[in-house]
CSV table of C-alpha atoms in Angstrom, one decimal:
chain,number,residue,atom,x,y,z
A,153,UNK,CA,14.2,-142.2,1.3
A,154,UNK,CA,15.4,-140.8,-2.0
A,155,UNK,CA,13.6,-140.9,-5.8
A,156,UNK,CA,16.8,-141.0,-8.7
A,157,UNK,CA,15.6,-141.4,-12.5
A,158,UNK,CA,17.9,-145.0,-13.7
A,159,UNK,CA,17.7,-146.6,-17.4
A,160,UNK,CA,17.5,-150.6,-18.3
A,161,UNK,CA,21.7,-149.8,-18.4
A,162,UNK,CA,21.1,-149.8,-14.8
A,163,UNK,CA,22.8,-153.5,-13.8
A,164,UNK,CA,21.5,-152.9,-9.6
A,165,UNK,CA,18.4,-151.8,-10.5
A,166,UNK,CA,18.5,-155.3,-13.0
A,167,UNK,CA,18.8,-157.4,-10.5
A,168,UNK,CA,16.5,-156.3,-7.4
A,169,UNK,CA,13.6,-156.3,-10.0
A,170,UNK,CA,14.3,-160.3,-11.5
A,171,UNK,CA,14.4,-161.0,-7.7
A,172,UNK,CA,11.6,-159.4,-6.3
A,173,UNK,CA,9.8,-160.5,-8.9
A,174,UNK,CA,11.4,-164.0,-8.9
A,175,UNK,CA,9.9,-164.2,-5.0
A,176,UNK,CA,6.2,-163.7,-6.3
A,177,UNK,CA,5.5,-161.8,-3.5
A,178,UNK,CA,5.3,-158.2,-5.0
A,179,UNK,CA,2.5,-156.0,-3.8
A,180,UNK,CA,1.2,-156.4,-6.7
A,181,UNK,CA,2.1,-159.6,-9.0
A,182,UNK,CA,1.3,-159.9,-12.7
A,183,UNK,CA,3.4,-160.4,-15.7
A,184,UNK,CA,2.8,-156.6,-15.9
A,185,UNK,CA,4.9,-156.0,-13.5
A,186,UNK,CA,8.2,-157.8,-15.2
A,187,UNK,CA,11.0,-156.9,-16.3
A,188,UNK,CA,11.2,-158.7,-20.1
A,189,UNK,CA,7.1,-157.1,-19.9
A,190,UNK,CA,8.4,-153.5,-19.4
A,191,UNK,CA,11.4,-153.4,-21.2
A,192,UNK,CA,9.5,-154.9,-23.8
A,193,UNK,CA,7.4,-151.9,-24.3
A,194,UNK,CA,10.0,-149.4,-23.6
A,195,UNK,CA,11.7,-150.3,-26.5
A,196,UNK,CA,8.4,-151.1,-29.3
A,197,UNK,CA,6.2,-147.5,-27.8
A,198,UNK,CA,9.1,-144.9,-26.0
A,199,UNK,CA,12.3,-145.5,-27.0
A,200,UNK,CA,11.9,-144.0,-30.5
A,201,UNK,CA,8.8,-141.8,-30.2
A,202,UNK,CA,10.3,-138.7,-29.9
A,203,UNK,CA,6.7,-137.4,-27.9
A,204,UNK,CA,8.3,-139.9,-24.9
A,205,UNK,CA,10.7,-140.5,-22.5
A,206,UNK,CA,11.7,-143.0,-20.0
A,207,UNK,CA,10.9,-141.9,-16.5
A,208,UNK,CA,12.5,-145.2,-14.3
A,209,UNK,CA,12.3,-144.1,-11.0
A,210,UNK,CA,14.6,-146.1,-8.9
A,211,UNK,CA,13.6,-145.6,-5.0
A,212,UNK,CA,15.8,-146.3,-2.6
A,213,UNK,CA,16.2,-146.0,1.5
A,214,UNK,CA,19.5,-146.3,3.1
A,215,UNK,CA,20.8,-146.7,-0.2
A,216,UNK,CA,19.0,-150.2,-0.8
A,217,UNK,CA,16.3,-150.0,-3.1
A,218,UNK,CA,13.3,-150.6,-2.4
A,219,UNK,CA,10.8,-149.9,-5.3
A,220,UNK,CA,11.3,-149.0,-8.5
A,221,UNK,CA,7.9,-147.4,-10.7
A,222,UNK,CA,8.2,-147.7,-14.1
A,223,UNK,CA,7.1,-144.7,-16.1
A,224,UNK,CA,7.5,-142.9,-18.7
A,225,UNK,CA,7.1,-138.8,-19.6
A,226,UNK,CA,4.1,-138.2,-22.6
A,227,UNK,CA,5.2,-134.7,-24.3
A,228,UNK,CA,2.3,-132.9,-26.2
A,229,UNK,CA,3.4,-129.9,-28.2
A,230,UNK,CA,1.9,-126.8,-29.8
A,231,UNK,CA,4.2,-126.0,-32.8
A,232,UNK,CA,7.6,-126.3,-31.5
A,233,UNK,CA,6.7,-125.4,-28.2
A,234,UNK,CA,5.7,-127.9,-24.9
A,235,UNK,CA,2.2,-127.5,-24.4
A,236,UNK,CA,2.4,-129.8,-21.3
A,237,UNK,CA,3.2,-133.1,-20.1
A,238,UNK,CA,2.4,-136.0,-17.7
A,239,UNK,CA,3.3,-139.6,-16.3
A,240,UNK,CA,2.6,-142.8,-17.2
A,241,UNK,CA,2.6,-146.3,-16.2
A,242,UNK,CA,4.6,-148.1,-18.6
A,243,UNK,CA,2.4,-150.4,-21.2
A,244,UNK,CA,-0.7,-147.5,-20.2
A,245,UNK,CA,-4.1,-148.7,-21.2
A,246,UNK,CA,-2.7,-152.1,-22.4
A,247,UNK,CA,-0.9,-153.7,-19.5
A,248,UNK,CA,-3.6,-154.2,-16.6
A,249,UNK,CA,-2.9,-153.6,-13.0
A,250,UNK,CA,0.2,-150.8,-14.2
A,251,UNK,CA,1.8,-150.3,-10.3
A,252,UNK,CA,4.4,-150.2,-8.3
A,253,UNK,CA,7.2,-153.0,-8.4
A,254,UNK,CA,7.3,-153.0,-4.5
A,255,UNK,CA,7.7,-155.8,-1.5
A,256,UNK,CA,7.1,-152.8,1.0
A,257,UNK,CA,4.1,-153.5,2.8
A,258,UNK,CA,3.6,-149.9,3.5
A,259,UNK,CA,3.1,-148.0,0.5
A,260,UNK,CA,2.4,-144.8,0.6
A,261,UNK,CA,6.1,-142.6,1.5
A,262,UNK,CA,6.4,-144.2,-2.2
A,263,UNK,CA,3.9,-142.2,-3.6
A,264,UNK,CA,4.7,-139.4,-1.2
A,265,UNK,CA,8.0,-139.5,-2.3
A,266,UNK,CA,7.6,-139.7,-6.0
A,267,UNK,CA,5.4,-136.3,-5.5
A,268,UNK,CA,8.2,-134.9,-4.2
A,269,UNK,CA,10.5,-136.2,-7.0
A,270,UNK,CA,7.7,-134.7,-9.8
A,271,UNK,CA,7.7,-131.4,-8.3
A,272,UNK,CA,11.5,-130.6,-8.3
A,273,UNK,CA,12.0,-131.8,-11.7
A,274,UNK,CA,9.1,-131.9,-13.8
A,275,UNK,CA,7.4,-128.7,-12.1
A,276,UNK,CA,3.7,-127.9,-14.3
A,277,UNK,CA,3.6,-131.9,-14.7
A,278,UNK,CA,1.5,-135.0,-13.1
A,279,UNK,CA,0.3,-138.8,-13.3
A,280,UNK,CA,-2.2,-139.9,-14.7
A,281,UNK,CA,-2.9,-143.3,-12.7
A,282,UNK,CA,-5.7,-145.4,-15.7
A,283,UNK,CA,-5.9,-148.7,-13.0
A,284,UNK,CA,-6.5,-147.4,-9.5
A,285,UNK,CA,-8.0,-150.9,-8.1
A,286,UNK,CA,-8.7,-151.8,-4.7
A,287,UNK,CA,-5.7,-153.6,-4.5
A,288,UNK,CA,-3.6,-150.9,-6.1
A,289,UNK,CA,-1.0,-149.5,-4.4
A,290,UNK,CA,-1.9,-146.0,-4.6
A,291,UNK,CA,-4.7,-146.2,-2.5
A,292,UNK,CA,-2.7,-146.5,0.9
A,293,UNK,CA,-1.2,-142.9,0.3
A,294,UNK,CA,-3.5,-140.2,1.5
A,295,UNK,CA,-3.0,-138.1,-1.4
A,296,UNK,CA,-4.9,-135.3,-3.3
A,297,UNK,CA,-6.6,-136.3,-6.6
A,298,UNK,CA,-9.1,-136.3,-9.2
A,299,UNK,CA,-11.1,-139.1,-9.7
A,300,UNK,CA,-12.8,-140.6,-12.5
A,301,UNK,CA,-14.9,-143.5,-13.0
A,302,UNK,CA,-12.7,-146.3,-14.5
A,303,UNK,CA,-13.5,-149.9,-16.0
A,304,UNK,CA,-15.4,-152.8,-14.8
A,305,UNK,CA,-12.4,-155.6,-14.4
A,306,UNK,CA,-13.8,-159.7,-14.1
A,307,UNK,CA,-12.0,-162.8,-12.4
A,308,UNK,CA,-13.4,-166.2,-11.2
A,309,UNK,CA,-12.8,-166.9,-7.7
A,310,UNK,CA,-11.1,-171.1,-8.4
A,311,UNK,CA,-10.9,-171.8,-4.9
A,312,UNK,CA,-14.5,-173.9,-4.6
A,313,UNK,CA,-14.3,-175.2,-8.3
A,314,UNK,CA,-13.3,-177.9,-10.3
A,315,UNK,CA,-14.5,-179.2,-13.9
A,316,UNK,CA,-17.4,-180.9,-11.8
A,317,UNK,CA,-18.4,-177.7,-10.5
A,318,UNK,CA,-18.0,-175.1,-13.0
A,319,UNK,CA,-20.9,-175.2,-14.9
A,320,UNK,CA,-23.5,-175.1,-12.1
A,321,UNK,CA,-21.5,-171.9,-11.5
A,322,UNK,CA,-22.7,-170.3,-14.3
A,323,UNK,CA,-26.2,-168.9,-14.9
A,324,UNK,CA,-27.9,-171.3,-16.7
A,325,UNK,CA,-27.5,-170.0,-20.9
A,326,UNK,CA,-24.0,-170.9,-19.9
A,327,UNK,CA,-24.4,-173.7,-18.0
A,328,UNK,CA,-25.7,-175.1,-21.0
A,329,UNK,CA,-23.3,-173.5,-23.6
A,330,UNK,CA,-20.1,-175.8,-21.6
A,331,UNK,CA,-22.2,-179.1,-21.2
A,332,UNK,CA,-22.6,-179.2,-24.6
A,333,UNK,CA,-19.3,-178.1,-25.5
A,334,UNK,CA,-18.2,-181.6,-24.0
A,335,UNK,CA,-20.6,-183.4,-25.3
A,336,UNK,CA,-18.6,-182.3,-28.9
A,337,UNK,CA,-15.8,-182.7,-27.6
A,338,UNK,CA,-15.7,-186.6,-26.3
A,339,UNK,CA,-17.6,-187.8,-29.1
A,340,UNK,CA,-15.4,-186.6,-31.7
A,341,UNK,CA,-11.7,-188.1,-31.3
A,342,UNK,CA,-10.6,-186.0,-34.1
A,343,UNK,CA,-10.7,-182.9,-30.9
A,344,UNK,CA,-7.8,-182.7,-28.8
A,345,UNK,CA,-6.7,-179.8,-26.1
A,346,UNK,CA,-3.4,-178.9,-24.8
A,347,UNK,CA,-2.1,-176.0,-23.1
A,348,UNK,CA,1.2,-174.7,-23.9
A,349,UNK,CA,4.1,-172.9,-22.0
A,350,UNK,CA,6.5,-171.0,-23.9
A,351,UNK,CA,4.8,-171.3,-27.3
A,352,UNK,CA,7.2,-171.6,-30.2
A,353,UNK,CA,7.3,-169.4,-33.2
A,354,UNK,CA,4.9,-171.2,-35.3
A,355,UNK,CA,2.2,-170.9,-32.5
A,356,UNK,CA,2.9,-167.6,-31.8
A,357,UNK,CA,2.2,-166.3,-35.6
A,358,UNK,CA,-0.9,-169.0,-35.7
A,359,UNK,CA,-2.4,-167.0,-32.9
A,360,UNK,CA,-2.3,-163.9,-35.2
A,361,UNK,CA,-3.3,-165.0,-38.1
A,362,UNK,CA,-6.2,-166.3,-36.4
A,363,UNK,CA,-6.7,-163.5,-34.5
A,364,UNK,CA,-6.3,-161.2,-37.7
A,365,UNK,CA,-8.3,-163.2,-39.3
A,366,UNK,CA,-11.4,-162.7,-37.1
A,367,UNK,CA,-10.7,-159.0,-36.5
A,368,UNK,CA,-9.6,-157.3,-39.5
A,369,UNK,CA,-8.4,-154.0,-39.2
A,370,UNK,CA,-10.1,-154.0,-35.3
A,371,UNK,CA,-7.4,-157.0,-34.3
A,372,UNK,CA,-4.4,-155.5,-31.9
A,373,UNK,CA,-2.3,-157.4,-33.8
A,374,UNK,CA,-3.1,-155.5,-37.2
A,375,UNK,CA,0.1,-152.9,-36.7
A,376,UNK,CA,3.0,-154.5,-37.7
A,377,UNK,CA,4.5,-152.2,-34.1
A,378,UNK,CA,2.0,-154.5,-32.1
A,379,UNK,CA,3.3,-157.7,-33.7
A,380,UNK,CA,7.2,-156.8,-33.3
A,381,UNK,CA,6.0,-157.0,-29.4
A,382,UNK,CA,4.3,-159.8,-28.6
A,383,UNK,CA,6.9,-161.4,-30.2
A,384,UNK,CA,10.0,-159.5,-28.6
A,385,UNK,CA,7.7,-160.4,-25.1
A,386,UNK,CA,7.3,-164.2,-26.3
A,387,UNK,CA,10.5,-164.8,-26.6
A,388,UNK,CA,11.4,-163.1,-23.0
A,389,UNK,CA,8.4,-164.7,-21.2
A,390,UNK,CA,9.3,-168.0,-21.2
A,391,UNK,CA,7.2,-170.4,-19.2
A,392,UNK,CA,4.6,-167.4,-17.8
A,393,UNK,CA,3.1,-167.1,-21.3
A,394,UNK,CA,0.8,-169.7,-21.6
A,395,UNK,CA,-1.4,-171.0,-24.6
A,396,UNK,CA,-4.3,-173.4,-24.2
A,397,UNK,CA,-4.4,-174.7,-28.0
A,398,UNK,CA,-8.2,-176.6,-29.2
A,399,UNK,CA,-7.6,-178.5,-32.4
A,400,UNK,CA,-10.0,-180.8,-34.9
A,401,UNK,CA,-7.0,-183.1,-36.5
A,402,UNK,CA,-3.6,-180.9,-37.5
A,403,UNK,CA,-6.0,-177.9,-37.4
A,404,UNK,CA,-6.2,-175.4,-35.0
A,405,UNK,CA,-9.4,-173.8,-34.3
A,406,UNK,CA,-9.3,-171.8,-30.9
A,407,UNK,CA,-6.1,-170.6,-29.4
A,408,UNK,CA,-6.5,-168.6,-26.1
A,409,UNK,CA,-3.5,-166.0,-24.5
A,410,UNK,CA,-3.0,-166.2,-20.5
A,411,UNK,CA,-0.1,-164.2,-19.2
A,412,UNK,CA,0.2,-166.8,-16.1
A,413,UNK,CA,2.2,-165.2,-12.5
A,414,UNK,CA,1.4,-166.0,-8.9
A,415,UNK,CA,-1.7,-166.6,-7.9
A,416,UNK,CA,-3.8,-165.6,-11.1
A,417,UNK,CA,-4.1,-166.6,-14.7
A,418,UNK,CA,-5.0,-163.5,-16.6
A,419,UNK,CA,-6.7,-164.0,-19.9
A,420,UNK,CA,-5.7,-161.8,-22.9
A,421,UNK,CA,-6.8,-162.6,-26.3
A,422,UNK,CA,-7.5,-164.9,-28.4
A,423,UNK,CA,-8.4,-166.6,-32.2
A,424,UNK,CA,-10.2,-168.3,-34.0
A,425,UNK,CA,-10.7,-170.7,-37.1
A,426,UNK,CA,-14.2,-169.1,-38.3
A,427,UNK,CA,-14.3,-172.5,-40.2
A,428,UNK,CA,-15.1,-174.5,-36.8
A,429,UNK,CA,-17.5,-171.8,-35.6
A,430,UNK,CA,-20.8,-173.8,-35.8
A,431,UNK,CA,-18.9,-176.2,-33.3
A,432,UNK,CA,-18.4,-173.6,-30.4
A,433,UNK,CA,-15.2,-173.7,-29.9
A,434,UNK,CA,-14.8,-170.7,-27.7
A,435,UNK,CA,-16.6,-172.0,-24.8
A,436,UNK,CA,-14.8,-175.6,-25.5
A,437,UNK,CA,-11.5,-173.9,-24.8
A,438,UNK,CA,-12.9,-171.4,-22.2
A,439,UNK,CA,-14.1,-173.9,-20.1
A,440,UNK,CA,-11.0,-176.2,-19.9
A,441,UNK,CA,-8.9,-173.7,-19.7
A,442,UNK,CA,-10.4,-172.2,-16.5
A,443,UNK,CA,-10.4,-175.7,-14.9
A,444,UNK,CA,-7.0,-176.3,-16.1
A,445,UNK,CA,-6.1,-172.8,-14.0
A,446,UNK,CA,-8.2,-174.7,-11.1
A,447,UNK,CA,-5.8,-177.9,-11.7
A,448,UNK,CA,-3.1,-175.6,-11.3
A,449,UNK,CA,-3.8,-173.5,-8.1
A,450,UNK,CA,-4.4,-170.5,-9.4
A,451,UNK,CA,-6.7,-168.7,-7.1
A,452,UNK,CA,-8.2,-166.9,-10.1
A,453,UNK,CA,-9.1,-167.2,-13.6
A,454,UNK,CA,-9.0,-163.2,-14.9
A,455,UNK,CA,-10.8,-161.8,-17.3
A,456,UNK,CA,-9.1,-158.3,-17.0
A,457,UNK,CA,-10.7,-155.3,-18.6
A,458,UNK,CA,-14.4,-155.3,-19.6
A,459,UNK,CA,-17.5,-156.5,-18.5
A,460,UNK,CA,-18.7,-158.4,-22.0
A,461,UNK,CA,-21.9,-160.8,-21.6
A,462,UNK,CA,-19.7,-164.3,-21.7
A,463,UNK,CA,-17.6,-163.0,-18.9
A,464,UNK,CA,-20.9,-162.5,-16.8
A,465,UNK,CA,-22.4,-165.7,-17.3
A,466,UNK,CA,-19.1,-167.2,-15.2
A,467,UNK,CA,-20.8,-165.2,-12.2
A,468,UNK,CA,-17.8,-163.9,-11.7
A,469,UNK,CA,-16.9,-161.3,-8.8
A,470,UNK,CA,-16.6,-157.5,-10.1
A,471,UNK,CA,-14.3,-155.0,-8.9
A,472,UNK,CA,-14.2,-151.0,-10.8
A,473,UNK,CA,-11.3,-149.1,-11.4
A,474,UNK,CA,-10.8,-145.5,-10.9
A,475,UNK,CA,-9.1,-143.1,-12.8
A,476,UNK,CA,-6.2,-140.7,-10.8
A,477,UNK,CA,-4.9,-138.0,-12.3
A,478,UNK,CA,-2.0,-136.9,-9.3
A,479,UNK,CA,-0.6,-133.7,-8.9
A,480,UNK,CA,1.9,-132.0,-6.7
A,481,UNK,CA,0.6,-128.7,-5.4
A,482,UNK,CA,-2.7,-127.3,-7.2
A,483,UNK,CA,-4.0,-127.0,-10.4
A,484,UNK,CA,-1.7,-125.8,-12.5
A,485,UNK,CA,-1.7,-123.3,-15.6
A,486,UNK,CA,-0.5,-126.5,-18.5
A,487,UNK,CA,-2.8,-128.3,-16.9
A,488,UNK,CA,-5.6,-126.7,-16.9
A,489,UNK,CA,-5.1,-126.0,-20.3
A,490,UNK,CA,-4.8,-129.8,-21.0
A,491,UNK,CA,-8.1,-130.4,-19.3
A,492,UNK,CA,-9.7,-127.8,-21.9
A,493,UNK,CA,-8.5,-129.2,-25.0
A,494,UNK,CA,-9.2,-132.9,-23.5
A,495,UNK,CA,-12.6,-131.7,-23.1
A,496,UNK,CA,-13.0,-130.0,-26.4
A,497,UNK,CA,-11.7,-133.1,-28.1
A,498,UNK,CA,-14.4,-135.0,-26.4
A,499,UNK,CA,-17.1,-132.9,-27.3
A,500,UNK,CA,-16.6,-133.3,-30.9
A,501,UNK,CA,-16.0,-136.7,-30.6
A,502,UNK,CA,-19.1,-137.0,-29.6
A,503,UNK,CA,-20.9,-134.2,-31.9
A,504,UNK,CA,-19.3,-136.8,-35.2
A,505,UNK,CA,-20.9,-139.6,-33.3
A,506,UNK,CA,-24.5,-137.7,-32.9
């Protein structure tokens, strides 16, 4: 088994990746494993950043590609010198379910090969994995890792749900909210709902405008670079980008964005026109979006990372991720310096907010 560093000009790698992804049989199988997602994230957040380098690791057995690790090297400097460096998955912290691109049932050998590559090619560095879930490929490998608690992930199993059963699946407050929203929708023919795959530029722009109007500087779309990335992804993701849109007459009252691939519908973010807040358009849209996922054969409606109250009211399945730090050897000097600096920054932040 060999590990080599490649890039997006590698035609054989791109062809293998597209075929593996289109099979819908990857070990971790979401839009976050697509070539479109990873290439666009690289082009917007890595390529022009002098502190980052692409590490697209191609893993081969008998000269056949069996896996890709889409990573980047994060470089931290002290003046003109490199203080330390470490590998992360492309999309780190933004993408959820970051993992190897592979069809292999046994993934432990892949991770051991990556660590051997790390020791040979990037001595003194390490790998940060920020979303290790129970089904992550790294779980198979018996690797020494520094582990800390991660985030809560929530998703609704859909096998036994439909529009009739969904209200009773929820806690009483959400049950009342859904039934009230359905009554509001049915009583006024001005309300319309639709699911739009491969949305056009006008709808994408409307989402970003509504999200920014609602959240201001806290909106993810407040930065132009983020808007540019999402516009590019919207053009490349095709029908796997799903907008569920609630309109009142010709006005968009609420819009939700989901990524669809494999067995899950991943709810990413939304936008709302505050003029319609009194009608609870978010509940109206969320109800219909979950029912849409069930009707179209998805196994889960996935809320992704975060344990907000409204998510908990759907009585979802809960999983907890872990943060792992992988090293090829014992903790080196640069790693100890990095951790000391990190702890000092964390302590300074706690004193500032106290």
